[in-house]
XYZ file of C-alpha atoms in Angstrom:
482
model
C -48.981 1.605 -10.595
C -45.599 0.052 -11.541
C -45.028 -1.966 -14.623
C -43.749 -5.584 -14.233
C -40.315 -4.364 -15.347
C -39.780 -1.959 -12.700
C -41.127 -4.342 -9.784
C -38.727 -6.982 -11.296
C -36.048 -4.615 -11.193
C -36.639 -3.559 -7.547
C -36.997 -6.974 -6.341
C -33.735 -7.862 -8.114
C -32.022 -4.607 -6.432
C -33.280 -5.854 -2.709
C -32.162 -9.444 -3.412
C -28.749 -8.071 -4.239
C -28.837 -5.814 -1.450
C -29.758 -8.572 0.778
C -26.920 -10.776 -0.469
C -23.855 -8.125 -0.360
C -24.940 -7.551 3.030
C -24.947 -11.375 4.126
C -21.541 -11.176 2.323
C -20.033 -8.334 4.391
C -21.465 -10.093 7.696
C -19.826 -13.450 6.618
C -16.290 -11.538 6.000
C -16.634 -10.100 9.541
C -17.256 -13.469 11.133
C -14.446 -15.100 9.040
C -12.146 -12.614 10.066
C -12.608 -13.051 13.416
C -12.380 -16.913 13.208
C -9.109 -16.455 11.552
C -7.740 -15.002 14.658
C -7.350 -18.668 15.937
C -5.888 -20.115 12.456
C -2.226 -20.171 12.032
C -1.131 -18.147 8.766
C 0.074 -20.403 5.781
C 3.653 -20.922 5.579
C 5.205 -18.414 2.825
C 7.104 -20.409 -0.004
C 10.015 -18.805 -1.703
C 11.512 -18.912 -5.215
C 14.561 -21.063 -5.808
C 18.050 -20.317 -6.206
C 17.840 -20.035 -10.058
C 15.433 -17.232 -9.458
C 17.261 -15.032 -7.570
C 18.706 -11.572 -8.950
C 17.220 -12.105 -12.335
C 14.722 -9.149 -12.129
C 16.585 -6.647 -14.095
C 14.507 -4.412 -16.281
C 12.071 -6.367 -18.434
C 13.230 -9.589 -16.919
C 10.972 -8.934 -14.112
C 8.070 -10.326 -16.558
C 9.599 -13.582 -17.316
C 9.965 -14.789 -13.747
C 6.728 -13.662 -12.035
C 5.582 -16.441 -9.572
C 2.747 -18.640 -10.754
C 0.449 -16.646 -8.466
C 1.372 -13.446 -10.062
C 3.835 -12.102 -7.737
C 7.222 -12.107 -7.077
C 8.637 -13.930 -4.058
C 12.029 -12.601 -2.811
C 14.433 -14.957 -1.029
C 17.811 -13.008 -0.151
C 19.444 -15.747 1.791
C 22.115 -17.506 0.263
C 22.627 -19.389 3.307
C 20.958 -19.765 6.746
C 23.326 -17.858 8.638
C 23.756 -14.545 6.919
C 22.793 -11.389 8.498
C 22.087 -7.763 7.732
C 25.182 -5.802 8.782
C 23.209 -2.567 10.496
C 26.658 -0.516 9.801
C 26.338 -0.921 6.118
C 22.453 -1.116 4.712
C 23.001 0.614 1.520
C 24.657 -2.266 -0.811
C 22.250 -3.951 -3.115
C 24.639 -7.327 -2.577
C 23.800 -7.375 1.159
C 21.706 -10.320 2.328
C 18.973 -10.505 4.834
C 17.585 -12.759 7.711
C 16.211 -15.770 7.192
C 12.993 -14.975 9.209
C 12.128 -12.311 6.553
C 8.893 -12.916 4.946
C 8.568 -10.142 2.558
C 7.208 -10.042 -0.928
C 7.081 -7.370 -3.722
C 4.069 -8.211 -5.915
C 2.170 -6.831 -8.714
C -1.104 -6.431 -7.066
C -3.234 -5.542 -10.449
C -1.621 -8.796 -11.864
C -2.441 -10.728 -8.737
C -6.211 -9.463 -8.818
C -6.299 -10.379 -12.593
C -7.166 -6.637 -13.635
C -7.280 -7.067 -17.557
C -5.698 -3.938 -18.875
C -2.732 -4.486 -16.424
C -2.487 -8.489 -17.548
C -2.763 -7.132 -21.348
C -0.293 -4.569 -21.071
C 2.291 -7.193 -19.416
C 1.130 -9.571 -22.147
C 2.355 -6.907 -24.649
C 5.889 -6.479 -22.717
C 6.287 -10.482 -22.974
C 5.667 -10.049 -26.553
C 7.847 -7.420 -27.219
C 10.978 -9.139 -25.565
C 10.275 -11.752 -28.307
C 10.478 -8.876 -31.110
C 6.650 -9.030 -31.756
C 6.210 -5.616 -30.248
C 7.866 -2.787 -28.363
C 6.414 -0.781 -25.529
C 8.417 1.443 -23.250
C 7.930 0.793 -19.736
C 5.959 2.884 -17.317
C 7.716 4.078 -14.221
C 7.158 2.266 -11.204
C 5.141 3.193 -8.412
C 6.362 1.196 -5.156
C 4.033 1.172 -2.488
C 5.156 0.417 1.068
C 2.635 -0.205 3.414
C 1.738 0.521 6.995
C 2.791 -2.028 10.018
C 0.021 -4.301 8.912
C 1.981 -5.065 5.784
C -0.987 -5.381 3.564
C -1.929 -3.684 0.509
C -5.511 -3.104 1.567
C -5.677 0.836 2.259
C -4.941 1.756 -1.376
C -6.412 -1.029 -3.131
C -9.081 1.406 -4.564
C -6.452 3.555 -6.231
C -4.127 0.751 -8.162
C -6.345 0.322 -11.050
C -6.223 4.071 -11.833
C -2.742 4.289 -10.958
C -2.055 1.676 -13.446
C -2.843 4.221 -16.266
C 0.599 5.960 -15.245
C 2.699 3.490 -13.413
C 3.828 0.012 -13.083
C 2.063 -0.405 -9.582
C 4.198 -2.642 -7.228
C 3.586 -2.882 -3.851
C 5.562 -4.567 -0.401
C 3.582 -7.301 1.566
C 4.671 -8.336 4.643
C 3.692 -11.841 6.494
C 2.078 -11.423 9.723
C 4.699 -13.613 11.502
C 7.591 -11.817 9.984
C 10.415 -10.413 12.438
C 12.679 -8.557 10.080
C 14.250 -5.128 11.526
C 13.583 -2.003 10.221
C 17.235 -1.786 8.752
C 16.247 -5.366 7.212
C 13.248 -3.894 5.637
C 15.085 -1.124 4.302
C 17.765 -3.052 2.814
C 15.208 -5.553 1.061
C 13.373 -2.476 -0.759
C 16.882 -1.028 -1.900
C 17.802 -4.476 -3.414
C 14.471 -4.523 -4.904
C 14.808 -1.163 -6.353
C 18.047 -1.539 -7.715
C 17.435 -4.900 -9.214
C 14.338 -3.563 -11.251
C 15.534 0.005 -11.757
C 19.142 -0.010 -11.559
C 19.143 0.737 -15.456
C 17.763 4.123 -15.549
C 14.077 3.042 -14.947
C 11.950 5.809 -13.488
C 10.469 4.830 -10.015
C 8.035 6.771 -7.499
C 8.225 5.918 -3.900
C 5.064 5.750 -2.038
C 4.633 5.049 1.770
C 2.072 5.014 4.100
C 1.850 5.333 7.799
C 5.024 3.177 8.976
C 6.012 2.980 5.126
C 6.274 6.679 5.079
C 9.187 6.435 7.224
C 10.878 3.898 5.583
C 10.161 5.463 2.009
C 11.853 8.769 3.402
C 14.926 6.562 4.657
C 15.077 4.585 1.045
C 14.828 7.834 -0.858
C 17.544 9.427 1.198
C 20.042 6.548 0.875
C 19.248 6.446 -2.912
C 19.746 9.930 -3.276
C 23.041 9.868 -1.564
C 24.840 7.077 -2.313
C 26.767 6.244 -5.537
C 25.534 2.842 -6.181
C 21.935 4.106 -6.875
C 23.197 6.959 -9.227
C 21.326 5.131 -12.170
C 18.320 4.712 -10.450
C 15.961 7.608 -11.453
C 13.767 8.455 -8.353
C 11.322 11.049 -9.998
C 9.057 11.642 -6.733
C 7.866 10.624 -3.151
C 4.319 10.277 -1.845
C 3.715 9.935 1.996
C 0.160 9.185 3.374
C -0.089 9.997 6.870
C 3.516 9.207 7.233
C 4.436 7.663 10.925
C 7.321 9.855 11.459
C 5.067 11.721 14.508
C 4.636 8.240 16.006
C 6.138 9.034 19.294
C 3.502 11.763 19.994
C 0.646 9.812 18.790
C -2.445 7.808 19.963
C -0.915 4.893 18.841
C 2.182 5.241 20.769
C 0.187 5.933 23.918
C -2.316 2.991 23.517
C -0.551 0.567 21.688
C 2.290 0.403 23.992
C 0.014 -0.715 26.886
C -2.050 -3.191 24.625
C 1.158 -4.858 23.214
C 2.665 -5.380 26.610
C -0.073 -6.333 28.837
C 0.583 -9.995 30.175
C -1.664 -12.112 32.261
C -0.873 -15.073 34.223
C -3.286 -17.115 32.521
C -2.628 -17.312 28.794
C -6.235 -17.803 28.173
C -7.009 -14.503 30.058
C -4.190 -12.568 28.546
C -5.344 -13.328 25.162
C -8.986 -12.457 25.818
C -7.976 -8.984 27.238
C -5.843 -8.517 24.417
C -8.399 -9.257 21.590
C -10.813 -7.157 23.687
C -8.279 -4.240 24.063
C -7.229 -4.572 20.165
C -11.098 -4.352 19.019
C -12.413 -1.597 21.594
C -9.220 0.705 21.987
C -6.584 -0.035 19.209
C -8.730 -0.648 16.050
C -11.123 2.457 16.530
C -7.881 4.919 16.235
C -7.625 3.500 12.759
C -11.248 4.292 11.434
C -13.176 7.511 10.732
C -16.193 8.923 12.206
C -18.326 6.735 10.205
C -17.680 8.378 6.768
C -16.625 4.634 5.396
C -19.471 2.868 6.403
C -21.823 5.411 4.768
C -20.072 5.080 1.772
C -20.178 1.354 1.872
C -23.853 1.353 2.447
C -24.033 3.931 -0.480
C -22.268 1.661 -2.671
C -24.053 -1.457 -1.660
C -27.261 0.345 -2.393
C -25.862 1.266 -5.678
C -26.097 5.302 -4.891
C -22.620 5.973 -5.928
C -19.332 4.705 -6.429
C -15.207 6.167 -5.690
C -14.681 8.693 -8.512
C -11.884 6.098 -9.568
C -14.258 3.141 -10.046
C -15.680 4.428 -13.415
C -16.092 1.337 -15.163
C -17.372 -2.093 -14.869
C -13.595 -3.708 -14.922
C -12.689 -1.627 -11.945
C -16.186 -2.338 -10.183
C -15.382 -6.155 -10.949
C -11.946 -6.018 -9.467
C -13.290 -3.723 -6.325
C -15.772 -6.691 -5.676
C -13.257 -9.433 -5.992
C -11.017 -7.842 -3.435
C -13.831 -7.402 -1.079
C -14.662 -11.131 -1.339
C -10.849 -11.969 -0.246
C -10.945 -9.624 2.547
C -10.815 -12.847 5.227
C -7.496 -13.991 3.049
C -5.991 -10.441 3.134
C -6.609 -9.031 6.597
C -5.167 -11.350 9.057
C -5.253 -11.174 12.571
C -2.095 -9.444 14.339
C -0.879 -11.634 17.269
C 0.332 -9.659 20.233
C 4.177 -10.363 20.063
C 3.769 -9.141 16.494
C 2.056 -6.013 17.711
C 4.980 -5.366 19.956
C 7.561 -6.325 17.602
C 6.455 -3.683 14.929
C 5.722 -0.965 17.420
C 9.091 -1.302 18.852
C 11.121 -2.317 16.014
C 9.570 -0.668 13.314
C 7.694 2.605 14.348
C 9.609 3.328 17.300
C 13.092 2.405 15.814
C 12.226 4.198 12.738
C 11.326 7.267 14.379
C 14.676 7.388 16.165
C 16.266 6.894 12.779
C 14.319 9.797 11.178
C 14.974 11.717 14.371
C 18.572 11.487 13.444
C 18.076 12.493 9.933
C 15.810 15.493 10.802
C 18.691 16.687 13.363
C 21.286 16.731 10.517
C 18.931 18.598 8.277
C 18.002 21.132 10.655
C 21.754 21.522 11.523
C 22.592 22.040 7.979
C 19.977 24.712 7.618
C 21.243 26.532 10.997
C 22.991 29.613 9.962
C 24.510 29.941 13.383
C 26.283 26.350 12.994
C 28.728 24.593 10.641
C 27.523 21.170 11.013
C 24.753 19.466 9.464
C 24.634 17.547 5.981
C 24.374 19.988 3.270
C 23.697 17.164 0.620
C 20.928 15.863 2.841
C 19.158 19.280 2.921
C 19.567 20.085 -0.746
C 18.186 16.498 -1.900
C 15.401 16.811 0.295
C 14.436 20.440 -0.855
C 14.829 19.076 -4.757
C 12.993 15.693 -4.086
C 9.335 16.335 -5.620
C 7.318 15.249 -2.519
C 3.155 15.172 -2.050
C 2.108 14.708 1.179
C -1.414 13.135 1.760
C -3.103 13.505 5.033
C -6.447 12.408 6.561
C -8.587 15.347 8.285
C -9.681 13.237 11.017
C -6.587 10.747 11.618
C -6.800 9.517 15.259
C -4.420 7.371 15.138
C -1.426 9.992 14.427
C -1.051 13.658 14.609
C -1.142 13.630 10.613
C -2.261 17.231 9.684
C 0.376 18.576 12.400
C 3.047 16.222 10.767
C 2.220 17.028 7.208
C 2.940 20.928 7.870
C 5.865 20.279 9.884
C 7.364 18.440 7.124
C 6.393 20.970 4.424
C 8.038 23.803 6.187
C 10.622 22.135 8.290
C 12.101 19.342 5.712
C 11.348 19.712 2.174
C 10.703 23.559 2.547
C 10.517 24.306 -1.048
C 8.018 24.592 -4.137
C 8.735 21.048 -4.656
C 6.471 19.758 -1.762
C 2.521 20.102 -1.876
C 0.096 18.986 1.118
C -3.194 17.497 0.335
C -5.851 17.027 2.846
C -8.698 14.260 2.501
C -11.795 15.619 4.076
C -13.509 13.456 6.545
C -10.781 10.589 6.300
C -9.313 8.649 9.135
C -6.136 6.973 9.206
C -7.250 3.863 7.367
C -9.482 5.372 4.815
C -7.228 8.219 3.850
C -6.522 6.580 0.088
C -10.656 5.115 -0.022
C -13.467 6.295 -1.758
C -13.253 10.178 -1.424
C -9.622 10.268 -3.093
C -8.459 10.704 -6.250
C -4.670 9.952 -6.288
C -3.874 9.564 -9.784
C -5.416 13.183 -10.657
C -3.380 14.632 -7.421
C -0.007 12.733 -8.970
C -0.971 14.109 -12.621
C -1.513 17.462 -11.138
C 1.654 17.578 -9.249
C 4.273 15.513 -11.152
C 3.934 17.279 -14.877
C 6.651 14.610 -16.092
C 4.319 11.520 -16.121
C 3.354 10.143 -19.396
C -0.166 10.064 -19.479
C -0.058 6.916 -21.722
C -3.189 4.923 -20.478
C -4.490 2.200 -22.317
C -7.612 1.758 -20.600
C -8.756 5.061 -19.152
C -12.034 6.882 -18.295
C -13.500 9.889 -16.666
C -11.886 9.986 -12.981
C -12.300 13.682 -12.598
C -15.711 14.301 -11.140
C -16.098 15.886 -7.873
C -17.086 14.164 -4.902
C -20.819 14.666 -3.970
C -21.243 14.900 -0.374
C -24.971 13.854 -0.614
C -23.320 10.517 -1.063
C -20.655 10.900 1.344
C -17.698 11.982 -0.865
C -18.912 9.293 -3.670
C -19.855 10.164 -7.031
C -22.822 8.967 -9.150
C -22.487 5.525 -10.777
C -20.411 5.445 -14.176
C -23.463 4.021 -15.846
C -26.410 5.766 -13.976
C -27.993 2.397 -13.147
C -30.141 1.621 -9.955
C -28.564 -1.736 -9.657
C -24.752 -2.584 -9.397
C -22.700 -4.940 -11.159
C -23.896 -8.484 -10.349
C -20.991 -10.388 -8.333
C -21.739 -13.154 -10.989
C -19.790 -10.817 -13.465
C -16.737 -10.255 -11.347
C -14.887 -13.098 -12.662
C -16.230 -12.908 -16.281
C -14.187 -12.913 -19.163
C -14.672 -9.065 -19.741
C -13.972 -8.229 -16.372
C -11.304 -10.742 -15.025
C -8.160 -12.165 -17.150
C -5.712 -14.287 -15.101
C -1.865 -13.655 -15.514
C 0.172 -16.602 -16.994
C 3.749 -16.529 -17.028
């Protein structure tokens, strides 16, 4: 017969499980309802804040909500010159709604906030810390930081993690996005600060083009690009399921607007969204986490578990509905156009390496061979032919000992950076120059357990997960204040 303590523990476990399931159902309903709610307008920093993010100045001018908002327009008529997108002094279109944020600061992750506070003190002469290299994440065409959010705390041990977010109503062109990224990098790293570029899906195309411009342009000679990380890069978009299915959904129009919207919503949820999912492994992992059977290997303490819970609670605000006009724009002006740009780059590389021709770009070819590049691909990606593209990039583009391909078993397109991946360990193994100067670390090297769907046993061995009431406790949450 169970003692009273065990019975109370079991009742608490069942109650917490029911509560978390209710939260998930609530998020799902809220996300669908949000389809009918217009996005909130994006505010911008004032003119006195523009262009003042060099070096440690970043820590002084973070926006009040812990992220930097860039307004790169001096006046309403300025546009990007498509013939010259390499100059950091160029301005971008008024419609651009792009933000570069520190996600760990934004979500109140205590180790990151404490570290930034040390930098702030260092500027006043009280302490001195060498800044970590920046890891700049460029997202897929959804424009959010949700896909790799589980990885950010462990990445924060080695990097100053930054990410680009793009409002769902944004109508920037591919070249304008590229220019925004280049300007941000120039302002943050133009004085010999190290940076690693990480691009996922569409962000993979953008990251490669940004890296090439930095590597071949004199203006960026002081920027120390140390590596490139590509996750399911969309350089293969034109031969993908997303290209075949997405174009049809994006271009469908009925005479009646209500019918047209209903058809779009139905096609989006039954045809397009399933492309991004795996064969149920992510759901199995979620249920295992709710049941306290396991956690991702990178969630190895209560602070990271609380961070994971806070982000989960905020999902309805982060996963915004994508209108049909936005889907059409991004498929055509970002992915299709970006693949065209990449196709031209690939042609130059192939010509340079063809012994039968004297054309091509030898500088470009050598740069790509010397750039240390990690390619991560989901094993069962239905959105893009990521496995095939990873091998193609490895052999035809980078083609040297400076490239490595890592396959994430059982991962679909959206879950490649999910619970089965330990990205920081991959980077430590591949990039030996990382400082490994973590101020808040832990054991993230446990091997995935297939009995719990690629997760690892809980760090504390507990049968009950961290209470949601502790997600915002003083030990697990620290708000960043300028």
